[in-house]
Amino acid sequence: MSADNHKQERHKARQQKVKEQVDAKIAAATEEKGLVLIITGNGKGKSTSGFGTITRAVGHGLKCAVAQFIKGTWDNGERNVLDKLGVEFQVMATGFTWETQNKETDTAAAQQVWKECQRMLQDESLNVLLFDELTYMVNYGYIELQEVIDALKQRPPMQSVIITGRAAHRELVELADTVSEVKNVKHAFQAGIKAQKGIDW
């Protein structure tokens, strides 16, 4: 057998083992339920990932809704698309909290959007929800952690919820089915490059 043929046979044997392991995991995954997904970490792309999942779900004919905390005053490319596809948006619309610098106003605005989130979490017709930047609201004390946990636990069994934002609370991480952490390796803004429409927002 030539060296090339030997390499091909070894590669084929390795890939067969990988296939068997993957097939076994697929066969073992029999439970069906709605998921809680958390996308956290200091890197760019958490909201983008959440919106990507919402877009995928809409593409499969699922009914989705979005609640946005913090970034509500910016033009939103994702909303420009998803509004046309029937995705409900509830937006805090006070902008970044470091701009308002008013805890009372921000708390009231967060509570108003959270009330809509609670409604969504009781609506069996909604398949996938995105609570964009919710982690900050919990960490700042604008929304009670226990309220969030209770609402997530009492939602319809097949409803999935995506939560984004930095520093996800430990108890939310424990509750979640899937947790992804986005790491910041390098960001153009740190080099003085202006945020760009269609890329950053």
Short mmCIF file of C-alpha atoms in Angstrom, two decimals:
data_model
loop_
_atom_site.label_atom_id
_atom_site.label_comp_id
_atom_site.label_asym_id
_atom_site.label_seq_id
_atom_site.Cartn_x
_atom_site.Cartn_y
_atom_site.Cartn_z
CA MET A 1 0.00 0.00 0.00
CA SER A 2 1.35 3.42 -0.94
CA ALA A 3 1.95 6.12 1.67
CA ASP A 4 -0.96 8.15 0.25
CA ASN A 5 -3.32 5.18 0.43
CA HIS A 6 -2.19 4.47 4.00
CA LYS A 7 -2.92 8.11 4.99
CA GLN A 8 -6.33 7.90 3.38
CA GLU A 9 -7.17 4.66 5.22
CA ARG A 10 -6.07 6.16 8.57
CA HIS A 11 -8.12 9.29 7.89
CA LYS A 12 -11.15 7.19 6.95
CA ALA A 13 -10.82 5.11 10.14
CA ARG A 14 -10.57 8.26 12.31
CA GLN A 15 -13.58 9.82 10.62
CA GLN A 16 -15.56 6.59 11.06
CA LYS A 17 -14.89 6.74 14.82
CA VAL A 18 -16.02 10.38 14.91
CA LYS A 19 -19.18 9.46 12.98
CA GLU A 20 -19.97 6.65 15.41
CA GLN A 21 -19.56 8.98 18.39
CA VAL A 22 -21.74 11.68 16.82
CA ASP A 23 -24.39 9.14 15.80
CA ALA A 24 -24.47 7.77 19.36
CA LYS A 25 -24.99 11.29 20.80
CA ILE A 26 -27.76 12.00 18.30
CA ALA A 27 -29.49 8.71 19.16
CA ALA A 28 -29.24 9.49 22.90
CA ALA A 29 -30.76 12.99 22.54
CA THR A 30 -34.45 12.11 22.70
CA GLU A 31 -35.90 14.82 24.98
CA GLU A 32 -37.81 17.69 23.37
CA LYS A 33 -38.34 20.94 25.24
CA GLY A 34 -37.94 24.66 24.92
CA LEU A 35 -34.46 25.89 25.75
CA VAL A 36 -32.96 28.77 27.67
CA LEU A 37 -29.88 30.01 25.82
CA ILE A 38 -27.52 32.59 27.27
CA ILE A 39 -24.99 34.45 25.13
CA THR A 40 -22.64 36.34 27.43
CA GLY A 41 -19.04 37.52 27.65
CA ASN A 42 -17.10 40.69 26.86
CA GLY A 43 -16.79 40.19 23.10
CA LYS A 44 -18.75 41.67 20.21
CA GLY A 45 -21.51 39.56 18.67
CA LYS A 46 -23.87 38.56 21.49
CA SER A 47 -26.90 40.44 20.18
CA THR A 48 -25.93 39.55 16.61
CA SER A 49 -25.98 35.87 17.54
CA GLY A 50 -29.35 36.22 19.26
CA PHE A 51 -30.86 37.98 16.25
CA GLY A 52 -29.37 35.35 13.97
CA THR A 53 -31.23 32.67 15.89
CA ILE A 54 -34.47 34.66 15.71
CA THR A 55 -34.02 35.04 11.94
CA ARG A 56 -33.37 31.30 11.59
CA ALA A 57 -36.50 30.50 13.61
CA VAL A 58 -38.63 32.85 11.51
CA GLY A 59 -37.21 31.17 8.42
CA HIS A 60 -38.57 27.88 9.75
CA GLY A 61 -42.02 29.40 10.24
CA LEU A 62 -41.79 29.85 14.02
CA LYS A 63 -43.40 32.80 15.77
CA CYS A 64 -40.87 35.03 17.52
CA ALA A 65 -40.71 38.17 19.65
CA VAL A 66 -37.91 40.45 20.83
CA ALA A 67 -37.44 42.65 23.88
CA GLN A 68 -34.55 45.10 23.74
CA PHE A 69 -33.01 46.70 26.77
CA ILE A 70 -30.36 49.48 26.69
CA LYS A 71 -29.89 50.08 22.93
CA GLY A 72 -33.40 51.23 22.14
CA THR A 73 -32.71 54.65 20.60
CA TRP A 74 -30.39 53.40 17.84
CA ASP A 75 -31.52 52.59 14.32
CA ASN A 76 -31.70 48.81 14.31
CA GLY A 77 -30.90 46.89 11.12
CA GLU A 78 -32.29 43.64 12.53
CA ARG A 79 -35.58 45.28 13.44
CA ASN A 80 -35.80 46.85 9.98
CA VAL A 81 -35.92 43.29 8.57
CA LEU A 82 -37.77 41.38 11.28
CA ASP A 83 -40.61 43.92 11.67
CA LYS A 84 -41.60 43.14 8.09
CA LEU A 85 -41.70 39.42 8.95
CA GLY A 86 -44.16 39.90 11.82
CA VAL A 87 -41.72 39.76 14.74
CA GLU A 88 -42.99 41.75 17.73
CA PHE A 89 -40.52 44.20 19.27
CA GLN A 90 -40.70 45.74 22.74
CA VAL A 91 -37.98 48.33 23.18
CA MET A 92 -36.78 50.13 26.30
CA ALA A 93 -35.98 53.18 24.13
CA THR A 94 -34.05 55.15 26.75
CA GLY A 95 -30.69 54.48 25.11
CA PHE A 96 -27.53 53.50 26.95
CA THR A 97 -27.76 53.86 30.72
CA TRP A 98 -24.53 55.87 30.86
CA GLU A 99 -26.23 58.47 28.66
CA THR A 100 -29.39 58.89 30.76
CA GLN A 101 -27.60 58.66 34.14
CA ASN A 102 -31.04 58.48 35.77
CA LYS A 103 -31.65 55.25 37.67
CA GLU A 104 -35.29 56.03 38.41
CA THR A 105 -36.14 56.68 34.75
CA ASP A 106 -34.16 53.66 33.57
CA THR A 107 -35.74 51.38 36.16
CA ALA A 108 -39.25 52.47 35.14
CA ALA A 109 -38.42 51.93 31.45
CA ALA A 110 -36.89 48.51 32.17
CA GLN A 111 -39.91 47.49 34.24
CA GLN A 112 -42.26 48.47 31.42
CA VAL A 113 -40.42 46.25 28.94
CA TRP A 114 -40.08 43.45 31.53
CA LYS A 115 -43.88 43.50 31.94
CA GLU A 116 -44.14 42.78 28.19
CA CYS A 117 -41.54 40.02 28.58
CA GLN A 118 -43.67 38.41 31.29
CA ARG A 119 -46.64 38.49 28.92
CA MET A 120 -44.55 36.89 26.16
CA LEU A 121 -43.38 34.19 28.59
CA GLN A 122 -47.02 33.19 29.12
CA ASP A 123 -47.95 33.14 25.43
CA GLU A 124 -47.92 29.58 24.06
CA SER A 125 -48.15 30.89 20.49
CA LEU A 126 -44.65 32.39 20.76
CA ASN A 127 -41.97 29.82 19.94
CA VAL A 128 -38.74 31.78 20.41
CA LEU A 129 -38.04 34.94 22.41
CA LEU A 130 -34.96 37.16 22.47
CA PHE A 131 -34.34 39.27 25.58
CA ASP A 132 -31.46 41.39 24.32
CA GLU A 133 -29.20 42.86 27.06
CA LEU A 134 -31.40 41.53 29.90
CA THR A 135 -28.31 40.60 31.94
CA TYR A 136 -27.57 44.28 32.57
CA MET A 137 -31.06 44.93 33.90
CA VAL A 138 -30.62 42.16 36.47
CA ASN A 139 -27.10 43.27 37.41
CA TYR A 140 -28.15 46.92 37.83
CA GLY A 141 -31.12 45.88 39.98
CA TYR A 142 -33.69 47.31 37.55
CA ILE A 143 -35.36 43.88 37.32
CA GLU A 144 -35.37 41.33 40.15
CA LEU A 145 -33.38 38.19 39.44
CA GLN A 146 -35.94 35.95 41.13
CA GLU A 147 -38.74 37.38 38.96
CA VAL A 148 -36.76 36.46 35.87
CA ILE A 149 -36.00 32.96 37.12
CA ASP A 150 -39.62 32.32 38.12
CA ALA A 151 -40.97 33.58 34.78
CA LEU A 152 -38.49 31.42 32.84
CA LYS A 153 -39.40 28.32 34.84
CA GLN A 154 -43.15 28.88 34.38
CA ARG A 155 -43.09 29.55 30.62
CA PRO A 156 -44.74 27.15 28.11
CA PRO A 157 -42.69 23.93 27.92
CA MET A 158 -41.81 24.21 24.21
CA GLN A 159 -40.92 27.92 24.26
CA SER A 160 -37.24 28.84 23.86
CA VAL A 161 -35.69 32.01 25.26
CA ILE A 162 -32.40 33.66 24.29
CA ILE A 163 -30.82 36.07 26.80
CA THR A 164 -27.87 38.24 25.83
CA GLY A 165 -25.52 40.56 27.68
CA ARG A 166 -22.29 40.67 29.63
CA ALA A 167 -21.80 39.13 33.06
CA ALA A 168 -24.82 36.81 33.08
CA HIS A 169 -25.78 36.13 36.70
CA ARG A 170 -24.60 32.77 38.05
CA GLU A 171 -28.17 31.62 38.75
CA LEU A 172 -29.22 32.37 35.17
CA VAL A 173 -26.22 30.43 33.90
CA GLU A 174 -27.19 27.48 36.12
CA LEU A 175 -30.79 27.59 34.84
CA ALA A 176 -29.81 27.79 31.16
CA ASP A 177 -29.60 24.77 28.86
CA THR A 178 -26.94 26.34 26.62
CA VAL A 179 -24.45 29.04 27.58
CA SER A 180 -22.02 30.61 25.12
CA GLU A 181 -19.33 33.08 26.07
CA VAL A 182 -18.11 35.55 23.47
CA LYS A 183 -14.48 36.48 24.16
CA ASN A 184 -13.03 39.85 23.22
CA VAL A 185 -9.75 39.29 21.37
CA LYS A 186 -9.63 42.57 19.42
CA HIS A 187 -12.16 45.31 18.62
CA ALA A 188 -11.89 48.08 16.02
CA PHE A 189 -13.47 50.64 18.39
CA GLN A 190 -10.50 50.26 20.77
CA ALA A 191 -8.27 51.37 17.89
CA GLY A 192 -10.37 54.52 17.42
CA ILE A 193 -12.46 53.23 14.51
CA LYS A 194 -16.03 54.53 14.46
CA ALA A 195 -18.94 52.05 14.76
CA GLN A 196 -20.19 51.23 11.28
CA LYS A 197 -23.75 50.90 10.06
CA GLY A 198 -24.52 47.35 8.98
CA ILE A 199 -21.53 45.96 10.88
CA ASP A 200 -21.82 47.25 14.44
CA TRP A 201 -25.49 48.29 14.43
#
